[in-house]
Amino acid sequence: GVDLATVREHRAYLVRITTRQALGRLRTLGRRKESYVGSWLPEPLLTTPDVAEDVELADSVSTAMLLVLETLTPTERAVFVLREVFDLGYDEIAASVDKSPDAVRQIAHRARAHVAARRPRGTVSPAETRDALDAFRRAVETGDLQTLVDILAPDVVLLGDGGGVKQAVLRPIVGADKVSRLLVGGMRKTGAISLRPAQINAGPALIIHLDGELDTVVTAHVENGRITGLYAVRNPEKLSHMARETALRR
């Protein structure tokens, strides 16, 4: 509704209104999470393969990193993303979040320390994650319990998000034996199922179809060739961006 001819700095204006829209969205989601059924996971995005070429961007939208960012306050998250991902100056960020530049510097420092303490350790190539997921898929499809246990880290964590609409684990499942038995047992109880590799949130993942219908999106975190985290989204409201690829760029 704004005549852009009256805006002196289009880029700064767009950064400001986008940031404020995002802050409003984050605060709304925060209130919804208070009554959310089970674990809350980020909405998966079917992304284009070229996103992985920008390592920093790919890391910033990975499921593991988004879960870390969820532990920040909305303002901390906005400052962190604008500074660390888009490399904006403190003055420009300050105008977007209605803070002084000095306050933004302090928020950025606090957010960086918070993320550094919680972000996944080590850099894992997409190929390593893809190989682990391929082995995981074959083991689940064949019901090979021992191979599945070997692929999973001893302290692997499985999180499921059904949103109270679809059946999912309500609490994190921890441990290779528990997770593998749950997965193999679940496969035996379902109908015609297929697991298809895909690029989700700029990383390798699996899309599960049940009786020909989209059912679950599974992303994973891998360390030292083993899966340490599995994130399964089943909530239909969060699978709306799976029909077509989303292009991401800075």
PDB file of C-alpha atoms in Angstrom:
ATOM      1  CA  GLY A   1       0.000   0.000   0.000  1.00  0.00           C
ATOM      2  CA  VAL A   2       3.044   2.292   0.021  1.00  0.00           C
ATOM      3  CA  ASP A   3       4.115   4.314  -3.030  1.00  0.00           C
ATOM      4  CA  LEU A   4       7.741   3.258  -3.405  1.00  0.00           C
ATOM      5  CA  ALA A   5       8.457   6.486  -5.265  1.00  0.00           C
ATOM      6  CA  THR A   6       8.199   8.220  -1.895  1.00  0.00           C
ATOM      7  CA  VAL A   7      10.737   5.857  -0.267  1.00  0.00           C
ATOM      8  CA  ARG A   8      14.321   7.127  -0.348  1.00  0.00           C
ATOM      9  CA  GLU A   9      16.054   3.805   0.426  1.00  0.00           C
ATOM     10  CA  HIS A  10      14.137   0.849  -1.001  1.00  0.00           C
ATOM     11  CA  ARG A  11      16.480  -1.810   0.426  1.00  0.00           C
ATOM     12  CA  ALA A  12      16.442  -0.378   3.951  1.00  0.00           C
ATOM     13  CA  TYR A  13      12.661   0.010   3.798  1.00  0.00           C
ATOM     14  CA  LEU A  14      12.143  -3.594   2.684  1.00  0.00           C
ATOM     15  CA  VAL A  15      14.531  -4.909   5.340  1.00  0.00           C
ATOM     16  CA  ARG A  16      12.630  -2.965   8.006  1.00  0.00           C
ATOM     17  CA  ILE A  17       9.111  -4.071   7.059  1.00  0.00           C
ATOM     18  CA  THR A  18      10.198  -7.688   6.462  1.00  0.00           C
ATOM     19  CA  THR A  19      11.887  -7.803   9.867  1.00  0.00           C
ATOM     20  CA  ARG A  20       8.838  -6.379  11.610  1.00  0.00           C
ATOM     21  CA  GLN A  21       6.541  -8.840   9.846  1.00  0.00           C
ATOM     22  CA  ALA A  22       8.855 -11.678  10.919  1.00  0.00           C
ATOM     23  CA  LEU A  23       8.944 -10.449  14.526  1.00  0.00           C
ATOM     24  CA  GLY A  24       5.154 -10.354  14.615  1.00  0.00           C
ATOM     25  CA  ARG A  25       5.009 -13.864  13.199  1.00  0.00           C
ATOM     26  CA  LEU A  26       7.523 -15.185  15.752  1.00  0.00           C
ATOM     27  CA  ARG A  27       5.560 -13.720  18.644  1.00  0.00           C
ATOM     28  CA  THR A  28       2.329 -15.249  17.338  1.00  0.00           C
ATOM     29  CA  LEU A  29       4.002 -18.639  17.003  1.00  0.00           C
ATOM     30  CA  GLY A  30       5.399 -18.316  20.507  1.00  0.00           C
ATOM     31  CA  ARG A  31       1.894 -18.009  21.916  1.00  0.00           C
ATOM     32  CA  ARG A  32       0.677 -20.983  19.864  1.00  0.00           C
ATOM     33  CA  LYS A  33       3.530 -23.191  21.063  1.00  0.00           C
ATOM     34  CA  GLU A  34       2.350 -22.819  24.651  1.00  0.00           C
ATOM     35  CA  SER A  35      -0.648 -25.057  23.838  1.00  0.00           C
ATOM     36  CA  TYR A  36       0.983 -27.151  21.085  1.00  0.00           C
ATOM     37  CA  VAL A  37       0.583 -30.924  21.364  1.00  0.00           C
ATOM     38  CA  GLY A  38       3.919 -32.730  21.498  1.00  0.00           C
ATOM     39  CA  SER A  39       7.245 -31.503  20.108  1.00  0.00           C
ATOM     40  CA  TRP A  40       7.304 -28.427  17.882  1.00  0.00           C
ATOM     41  CA  LEU A  41       9.546 -28.715  14.798  1.00  0.00           C
ATOM     42  CA  PRO A  42      10.303 -26.138  12.089  1.00  0.00           C
ATOM     43  CA  GLU A  43       8.235 -26.310   8.925  1.00  0.00           C
ATOM     44  CA  PRO A  44      10.143 -28.246   6.234  1.00  0.00           C
ATOM     45  CA  LEU A  45      10.882 -26.557   2.913  1.00  0.00           C
ATOM     46  CA  LEU A  46      11.511 -28.440  -0.319  1.00  0.00           C
ATOM     47  CA  THR A  47      14.565 -26.480  -1.500  1.00  0.00           C
ATOM     48  CA  THR A  48      16.445 -26.283  -4.781  1.00  0.00           C
ATOM     49  CA  PRO A  49      19.779 -28.178  -4.990  1.00  0.00           C
ATOM     50  CA  ASP A  50      21.798 -24.991  -5.580  1.00  0.00           C
ATOM     51  CA  VAL A  51      21.065 -23.739  -2.041  1.00  0.00           C
ATOM     52  CA  ALA A  52      23.639 -26.196  -0.679  1.00  0.00           C
ATOM     53  CA  GLU A  53      26.354 -24.331  -2.617  1.00  0.00           C
ATOM     54  CA  ASP A  54      26.032 -21.396  -0.186  1.00  0.00           C
ATOM     55  CA  VAL A  55      27.293 -23.191   2.926  1.00  0.00           C
ATOM     56  CA  GLU A  56      26.403 -20.418   5.383  1.00  0.00           C
ATOM     57  CA  LEU A  57      22.889 -20.000   3.993  1.00  0.00           C
ATOM     58  CA  ALA A  58      22.329 -23.763   3.946  1.00  0.00           C
ATOM     59  CA  ASP A  59      23.448 -24.027   7.576  1.00  0.00           C
ATOM     60  CA  SER A  60      21.164 -21.167   8.631  1.00  0.00           C
ATOM     61  CA  VAL A  61      18.021 -22.925   7.330  1.00  0.00           C
ATOM     62  CA  SER A  62      18.912 -26.473   8.392  1.00  0.00           C
ATOM     63  CA  THR A  63      16.507 -28.108  10.823  1.00  0.00           C
ATOM     64  CA  ALA A  64      19.227 -28.429  13.475  1.00  0.00           C
ATOM     65  CA  MET A  65      20.079 -24.712  13.267  1.00  0.00           C
ATOM     66  CA  LEU A  66      16.435 -23.623  13.202  1.00  0.00           C
ATOM     67  CA  LEU A  67      15.904 -25.561  16.421  1.00  0.00           C
ATOM     68  CA  VAL A  68      18.807 -23.654  17.958  1.00  0.00           C
ATOM     69  CA  LEU A  69      17.375 -20.329  16.742  1.00  0.00           C
ATOM     70  CA  GLU A  70      14.061 -21.234  18.383  1.00  0.00           C
ATOM     71  CA  THR A  71      15.806 -20.894  21.753  1.00  0.00           C
ATOM     72  CA  LEU A  72      16.484 -17.185  21.074  1.00  0.00           C
ATOM     73  CA  THR A  73      14.000 -14.406  21.802  1.00  0.00           C
ATOM     74  CA  PRO A  74      12.358 -12.944  18.659  1.00  0.00           C
ATOM     75  CA  THR A  75      14.580  -9.830  18.765  1.00  0.00           C
ATOM     76  CA  GLU A  76      17.750 -11.878  19.327  1.00  0.00           C
ATOM     77  CA  ARG A  77      16.817 -14.108  16.421  1.00  0.00           C
ATOM     78  CA  ALA A  78      16.156 -11.167  14.096  1.00  0.00           C
ATOM     79  CA  VAL A  79      19.447  -9.493  15.011  1.00  0.00           C
ATOM     80  CA  PHE A  80      21.391 -12.753  14.644  1.00  0.00           C
ATOM     81  CA  VAL A  81      19.969 -13.543  11.195  1.00  0.00           C
ATOM     82  CA  LEU A  82      20.342 -10.002   9.858  1.00  0.00           C
ATOM     83  CA  ARG A  83      23.933  -9.773  11.099  1.00  0.00           C
ATOM     84  CA  GLU A  84      25.301 -13.301  10.662  1.00  0.00           C
ATOM     85  CA  VAL A  85      23.420 -14.412   7.541  1.00  0.00           C
ATOM     86  CA  PHE A  86      22.839 -11.142   5.665  1.00  0.00           C
ATOM     87  CA  ASP A  87      25.820  -9.191   7.068  1.00  0.00           C
ATOM     88  CA  LEU A  88      23.855  -5.989   7.684  1.00  0.00           C
ATOM     89  CA  GLY A  89      25.392  -3.122   9.614  1.00  0.00           C
ATOM     90  CA  TYR A  90      24.376  -2.400  13.189  1.00  0.00           C
ATOM     91  CA  ASP A  91      22.807   0.940  12.256  1.00  0.00           C
ATOM     92  CA  GLU A  92      20.550  -0.687   9.660  1.00  0.00           C
ATOM     93  CA  ILE A  93      19.588  -3.488  12.048  1.00  0.00           C
ATOM     94  CA  ALA A  94      18.860  -0.943  14.782  1.00  0.00           C
ATOM     95  CA  ALA A  95      16.331   0.829  12.557  1.00  0.00           C
ATOM     96  CA  SER A  96      14.629  -2.497  11.819  1.00  0.00           C
ATOM     97  CA  VAL A  97      14.193  -3.604  15.427  1.00  0.00           C
ATOM     98  CA  ASP A  98      13.689  -0.178  17.048  1.00  0.00           C
ATOM     99  CA  LYS A  99      16.837  -0.390  19.169  1.00  0.00           C
ATOM    100  CA  SER A 100      19.957   1.744  19.433  1.00  0.00           C
ATOM    101  CA  PRO A 101      23.090   0.564  17.560  1.00  0.00           C
ATOM    102  CA  ASP A 102      24.838  -0.042  20.906  1.00  0.00           C
ATOM    103  CA  ALA A 103      21.937  -2.163  22.115  1.00  0.00           C
ATOM    104  CA  VAL A 104      21.987  -4.130  18.861  1.00  0.00           C
ATOM    105  CA  ARG A 105      25.718  -4.833  19.298  1.00  0.00           C
ATOM    106  CA  GLN A 106      25.033  -6.261  22.757  1.00  0.00           C
ATOM    107  CA  ILE A 107      22.105  -8.334  21.491  1.00  0.00           C
ATOM    108  CA  ALA A 108      24.218  -9.665  18.586  1.00  0.00           C
ATOM    109  CA  HIS A 109      27.052 -10.627  20.967  1.00  0.00           C
ATOM    110  CA  ARG A 110      24.628 -12.390  23.322  1.00  0.00           C
ATOM    111  CA  ALA A 111      22.883 -14.217  20.455  1.00  0.00           C
ATOM    112  CA  ARG A 112      26.194 -15.357  18.913  1.00  0.00           C
ATOM    113  CA  ALA A 113      27.354 -16.776  22.242  1.00  0.00           C
ATOM    114  CA  HIS A 114      23.999 -18.514  22.752  1.00  0.00           C
ATOM    115  CA  VAL A 115      24.045 -20.097  19.286  1.00  0.00           C
ATOM    116  CA  ALA A 116      27.719 -21.083  19.517  1.00  0.00           C
ATOM    117  CA  ALA A 117      27.034 -22.962  22.754  1.00  0.00           C
ATOM    118  CA  ARG A 118      24.134 -24.910  21.256  1.00  0.00           C
ATOM    119  CA  ARG A 119      24.793 -25.332  17.532  1.00  0.00           C
ATOM    120  CA  PRO A 120      25.835 -28.759  16.232  1.00  0.00           C
ATOM    121  CA  ARG A 121      29.572 -29.388  16.436  1.00  0.00           C
ATOM    122  CA  GLY A 122      31.668 -30.064  13.356  1.00  0.00           C
ATOM    123  CA  THR A 123      30.984 -29.610   9.670  1.00  0.00           C
ATOM    124  CA  VAL A 124      29.305 -32.465   7.855  1.00  0.00           C
ATOM    125  CA  SER A 125      29.195 -32.557   4.064  1.00  0.00           C
ATOM    126  CA  PRO A 126      25.867 -33.082   2.286  1.00  0.00           C
ATOM    127  CA  ALA A 127      27.331 -36.262   0.794  1.00  0.00           C
ATOM    128  CA  GLU A 128      28.029 -37.710   4.261  1.00  0.00           C
ATOM    129  CA  THR A 129      24.486 -36.931   5.401  1.00  0.00           C
ATOM    130  CA  ARG A 130      23.085 -38.358   2.155  1.00  0.00           C
ATOM    131  CA  ASP A 131      25.062 -41.600   2.581  1.00  0.00           C
ATOM    132  CA  ALA A 132      23.852 -42.006   6.160  1.00  0.00           C
ATOM    133  CA  LEU A 133      20.237 -41.389   5.142  1.00  0.00           C
ATOM    134  CA  ASP A 134      20.511 -43.843   2.235  1.00  0.00           C
ATOM    135  CA  ALA A 135      21.738 -46.540   4.618  1.00  0.00           C
ATOM    136  CA  PHE A 136      18.998 -45.569   7.082  1.00  0.00           C
ATOM    137  CA  ARG A 137      16.338 -45.826   4.360  1.00  0.00           C
ATOM    138  CA  ARG A 138      17.483 -49.287   3.256  1.00  0.00           C
ATOM    139  CA  ALA A 139      17.579 -50.562   6.832  1.00  0.00           C
ATOM    140  CA  VAL A 140      14.083 -49.247   7.602  1.00  0.00           C
ATOM    141  CA  GLU A 141      12.633 -50.625   4.347  1.00  0.00           C
ATOM    142  CA  THR A 142      14.096 -54.093   4.928  1.00  0.00           C
ATOM    143  CA  GLY A 143      13.420 -54.113   8.666  1.00  0.00           C
ATOM    144  CA  ASP A 144      17.109 -54.805   9.346  1.00  0.00           C
ATOM    145  CA  LEU A 145      17.158 -53.907  13.026  1.00  0.00           C
ATOM    146  CA  GLN A 146      20.869 -54.483  13.611  1.00  0.00           C
ATOM    147  CA  THR A 147      21.972 -52.395  10.629  1.00  0.00           C
ATOM    148  CA  LEU A 148      19.627 -49.632  11.762  1.00  0.00           C
ATOM    149  CA  VAL A 149      21.147 -49.680  15.256  1.00  0.00           C
ATOM    150  CA  ASP A 150      24.621 -49.462  13.708  1.00  0.00           C
ATOM    151  CA  ILE A 151      23.659 -46.392  11.647  1.00  0.00           C
ATOM    152  CA  LEU A 152      22.251 -44.535  14.641  1.00  0.00           C
ATOM    153  CA  ALA A 153      24.469 -42.950  17.267  1.00  0.00           C
ATOM    154  CA  PRO A 154      24.061 -44.559  20.721  1.00  0.00           C
ATOM    155  CA  ASP A 155      22.467 -41.354  22.050  1.00  0.00           C
ATOM    156  CA  VAL A 156      20.409 -40.540  18.947  1.00  0.00           C
ATOM    157  CA  VAL A 157      17.307 -38.425  19.569  1.00  0.00           C
ATOM    158  CA  LEU A 158      14.056 -38.779  17.610  1.00  0.00           C
ATOM    159  CA  LEU A 159      11.600 -35.873  17.635  1.00  0.00           C
ATOM    160  CA  GLY A 160       8.146 -36.150  16.069  1.00  0.00           C
ATOM    161  CA  ASP A 161       5.714 -33.352  15.233  1.00  0.00           C
ATOM    162  CA  GLY A 162       2.125 -34.346  14.589  1.00  0.00           C
ATOM    163  CA  GLY A 163       0.603 -31.159  15.971  1.00  0.00           C
ATOM    164  CA  GLY A 164      -2.156 -33.148  17.630  1.00  0.00           C
ATOM    165  CA  VAL A 165      -3.518 -33.947  14.165  1.00  0.00           C
ATOM    166  CA  LYS A 166      -1.384 -36.959  13.209  1.00  0.00           C
ATOM    167  CA  GLN A 167      -0.009 -39.591  15.551  1.00  0.00           C
ATOM    168  CA  ALA A 168       3.584 -38.853  16.576  1.00  0.00           C
ATOM    169  CA  VAL A 169       5.821 -39.393  19.576  1.00  0.00           C
ATOM    170  CA  LEU A 170       4.858 -36.790  22.167  1.00  0.00           C
ATOM    171  CA  ARG A 171       8.267 -36.783  23.847  1.00  0.00           C
ATOM    172  CA  PRO A 172      11.811 -37.191  22.489  1.00  0.00           C
ATOM    173  CA  ILE A 173      12.871 -40.821  22.076  1.00  0.00           C
ATOM    174  CA  VAL A 174      16.514 -41.305  23.059  1.00  0.00           C
ATOM    175  CA  GLY A 175      18.832 -44.211  22.260  1.00  0.00           C
ATOM    176  CA  ALA A 176      19.608 -46.278  19.166  1.00  0.00           C
ATOM    177  CA  ASP A 177      17.798 -49.391  20.386  1.00  0.00           C
ATOM    178  CA  LYS A 178      14.565 -47.583  21.309  1.00  0.00           C
ATOM    179  CA  VAL A 179      14.516 -45.491  18.128  1.00  0.00           C
ATOM    180  CA  SER A 180      15.249 -48.425  15.798  1.00  0.00           C
ATOM    181  CA  ARG A 181      12.583 -50.659  17.366  1.00  0.00           C
ATOM    182  CA  LEU A 182      10.025 -47.863  17.151  1.00  0.00           C
ATOM    183  CA  LEU A 183      10.786 -47.256  13.473  1.00  0.00           C
ATOM    184  CA  VAL A 184      10.797 -50.900  12.407  1.00  0.00           C
ATOM    185  CA  GLY A 185       7.654 -51.630  14.443  1.00  0.00           C
ATOM    186  CA  GLY A 186       5.903 -48.633  12.907  1.00  0.00           C
ATOM    187  CA  MET A 187       6.758 -49.762   9.392  1.00  0.00           C
ATOM    188  CA  ARG A 188       5.177 -53.153  10.024  1.00  0.00           C
ATOM    189  CA  LYS A 189       1.889 -51.584  11.112  1.00  0.00           C
ATOM    190  CA  THR A 190       1.463 -49.250   8.125  1.00  0.00           C
ATOM    191  CA  GLY A 191       0.178 -49.804   4.592  1.00  0.00           C
ATOM    192  CA  ALA A 192       2.058 -49.334   1.325  1.00  0.00           C
ATOM    193  CA  ILE A 193       4.969 -47.066   2.220  1.00  0.00           C
ATOM    194  CA  SER A 194       7.757 -45.446   0.224  1.00  0.00           C
ATOM    195  CA  LEU A 195      10.769 -43.401   1.311  1.00  0.00           C
ATOM    196  CA  ARG A 196      12.096 -40.951  -1.279  1.00  0.00           C
ATOM    197  CA  PRO A 197      15.300 -38.892  -1.007  1.00  0.00           C
ATOM    198  CA  ALA A 198      14.803 -35.121  -1.256  1.00  0.00           C
ATOM    199  CA  GLN A 199      16.454 -31.781  -0.545  1.00  0.00           C
ATOM    200  CA  ILE A 200      14.766 -30.311   2.542  1.00  0.00           C
ATOM    201  CA  ASN A 201      15.923 -27.121   4.249  1.00  0.00           C
ATOM    202  CA  ALA A 202      19.031 -27.146   2.042  1.00  0.00           C
ATOM    203  CA  GLY A 203      20.076 -30.639   3.123  1.00  0.00           C
ATOM    204  CA  PRO A 204      19.465 -34.309   2.329  1.00  0.00           C
ATOM    205  CA  ALA A 205      16.227 -35.721   3.760  1.00  0.00           C
ATOM    206  CA  LEU A 206      13.527 -38.325   3.206  1.00  0.00           C
ATOM    207  CA  ILE A 207       9.923 -37.846   2.141  1.00  0.00           C
ATOM    208  CA  ILE A 208       7.607 -40.652   3.232  1.00  0.00           C
ATOM    209  CA  HIS A 209       4.442 -41.458   1.307  1.00  0.00           C
ATOM    210  CA  LEU A 210       1.816 -43.777   2.795  1.00  0.00           C
ATOM    211  CA  ASP A 211      -0.617 -45.365   0.347  1.00  0.00           C
ATOM    212  CA  GLY A 212       0.478 -42.787  -2.219  1.00  0.00           C
ATOM    213  CA  GLU A 213      -0.163 -39.763   0.039  1.00  0.00           C
ATOM    214  CA  LEU A 214       2.435 -37.452   1.568  1.00  0.00           C
ATOM    215  CA  ASP A 215       2.724 -38.513   5.208  1.00  0.00           C
ATOM    216  CA  THR A 216       6.029 -37.483   6.820  1.00  0.00           C
ATOM    217  CA  VAL A 217       9.179 -35.482   6.127  1.00  0.00           C
ATOM    218  CA  VAL A 218      12.313 -36.694   7.915  1.00  0.00           C
ATOM    219  CA  THR A 219      15.486 -34.660   8.252  1.00  0.00           C
ATOM    220  CA  ALA A 220      18.583 -35.757  10.140  1.00  0.00           C
ATOM    221  CA  HIS A 221      21.727 -34.515  11.807  1.00  0.00           C
ATOM    222  CA  VAL A 222      24.833 -36.592  11.214  1.00  0.00           C
ATOM    223  CA  GLU A 223      28.134 -36.671  13.091  1.00  0.00           C
ATOM    224  CA  ASN A 224      31.050 -39.001  12.336  1.00  0.00           C
ATOM    225  CA  GLY A 225      28.959 -40.950   9.853  1.00  0.00           C
ATOM    226  CA  ARG A 226      26.180 -41.718  12.332  1.00  0.00           C
ATOM    227  CA  ILE A 227      22.753 -40.156  12.734  1.00  0.00           C
ATOM    228  CA  THR A 228      22.546 -38.228  16.005  1.00  0.00           C
ATOM    229  CA  GLY A 229      19.194 -36.525  15.427  1.00  0.00           C
ATOM    230  CA  LEU A 230      16.030 -37.473  13.536  1.00  0.00           C
ATOM    231  CA  TYR A 231      13.261 -34.920  13.017  1.00  0.00           C
ATOM    232  CA  ALA A 232       9.948 -36.237  11.678  1.00  0.00           C
ATOM    233  CA  VAL A 233       7.240 -33.740  10.720  1.00  0.00           C
ATOM    234  CA  ARG A 234       3.745 -35.203  10.202  1.00  0.00           C
ATOM    235  CA  ASN A 235       1.553 -32.190  10.968  1.00  0.00           C
ATOM    236  CA  PRO A 236      -0.297 -31.600   7.655  1.00  0.00           C
ATOM    237  CA  GLU A 237      -0.342 -27.834   8.253  1.00  0.00           C
ATOM    238  CA  LYS A 238       3.461 -27.846   8.122  1.00  0.00           C
ATOM    239  CA  LEU A 239       3.709 -29.801   4.867  1.00  0.00           C
ATOM    240  CA  SER A 240       2.161 -27.130   2.654  1.00  0.00           C
ATOM    241  CA  HIS A 241       5.508 -26.140   1.108  1.00  0.00           C
ATOM    242  CA  MET A 242       6.253 -29.637  -0.168  1.00  0.00           C
ATOM    243  CA  ALA A 243       4.378 -29.310  -3.457  1.00  0.00           C
ATOM    244  CA  ARG A 244       7.093 -27.244  -5.157  1.00  0.00           C
ATOM    245  CA  GLU A 245      10.692 -26.241  -4.588  1.00  0.00           C
ATOM    246  CA  THR A 246      11.467 -23.029  -2.733  1.00  0.00           C
ATOM    247  CA  ALA A 247      14.417 -21.018  -4.026  1.00  0.00           C
ATOM    248  CA  LEU A 248      16.501 -19.416  -1.259  1.00  0.00           C
ATOM    249  CA  ARG A 249      19.184 -16.812  -1.780  1.00  0.00           C
ATOM    250  CA  ARG A 250      20.795 -13.881  -0.032  1.00  0.00           C
TER     251      ARG A 250
END
